[in-house]
């Protein structure tokens, strides 16, 4: 301020500070990138297991391992707890049309079938168990969505309904053969808790399950994966097989009605989702014969 300004009683003029105009950052139109932008900017907080091709990429298992991704299972596939009133109830001797959510016991499972099985979403998922010696693969039908909960259960059912190769049967111990033979007889009996004669004469992989035929959920168990596979394979989970339960009269009626509806659809020419047998053309099936029955009885 000059002496002249002080004398005149004038206040000096100060140029105002100019603020830059707000930046309008365009959000990319790609679903995955747009979802990541919204998540990072707190625009919304969607359920990571929401259905649809949104909220995160679909990774291959080896990529997930390289990135060090922490994989979570959809809670719908988890084992039920004592205080849980909504979980999947399914006797694996029957196809997945007989699976239902306990919160909706009067209808076959629909809600959640198309939800991602994992977060982040994976191109395929491996399943192992203490109840059987195989590794079951569930692969995503839609690469934009990843493996869904429904695809995991469908893969389990399709594999369990596959025929057993002769070399697999012959590699078992005598005591294990006797147990599988007893399971075979029970599963083809007239009891209402088993499929019965429609399973056919061939030995099925589900005959390994025995009394532990109830879906008990999937769990993350790195120690068992390493023990079973010899290495810590990514996107590999343990299937819990629990003792089956007798159907209530109401469950039996509903199961019969669902089976009748599926047979009606099949008679009109529609094919079910049953996958082909995993056996190759050069592998022999185990077809139970009188000679085999006598061998097991001895």
XYZ file of N, CA and C in Angstrom, residues 28 78 95 106 120 124-125 230 232 245 253 262:
36
model
N -15.692 -45.047 -17.993
C -15.665 -45.958 -19.142
C -16.926 -46.797 -19.200
N -21.984 -72.671 1.367
C -21.307 -73.016 2.619
C -22.108 -74.047 3.408
N -31.059 -85.845 -8.761
C -30.515 -84.735 -9.535
C -30.819 -83.407 -8.853
N -41.055 -75.453 -0.850
C -42.079 -75.976 -1.749
C -41.697 -75.885 -3.226
N -13.037 -63.372 -6.129
C -13.422 -63.007 -7.486
C -13.973 -64.192 -8.279
N -13.194 -71.629 -13.811
C -13.618 -72.962 -13.381
C -13.187 -73.225 -11.944
N -13.876 -74.176 -11.350
C -13.704 -74.510 -9.936
C -13.487 -76.016 -9.830
N -1.402 -83.177 -3.730
C 0.048 -83.100 -3.784
C 0.577 -81.688 -3.929
N -0.863 -77.197 -3.597
C -1.941 -76.281 -3.235
C -2.510 -75.687 -4.518
N -30.748 -87.876 5.298
C -31.880 -87.822 6.204
C -33.085 -88.440 5.505
N -43.756 -86.391 -1.418
C -44.784 -86.040 -2.405
C -44.262 -84.998 -3.390
N -40.571 -83.646 -14.713
C -39.393 -83.823 -15.564
C -39.611 -84.939 -16.576
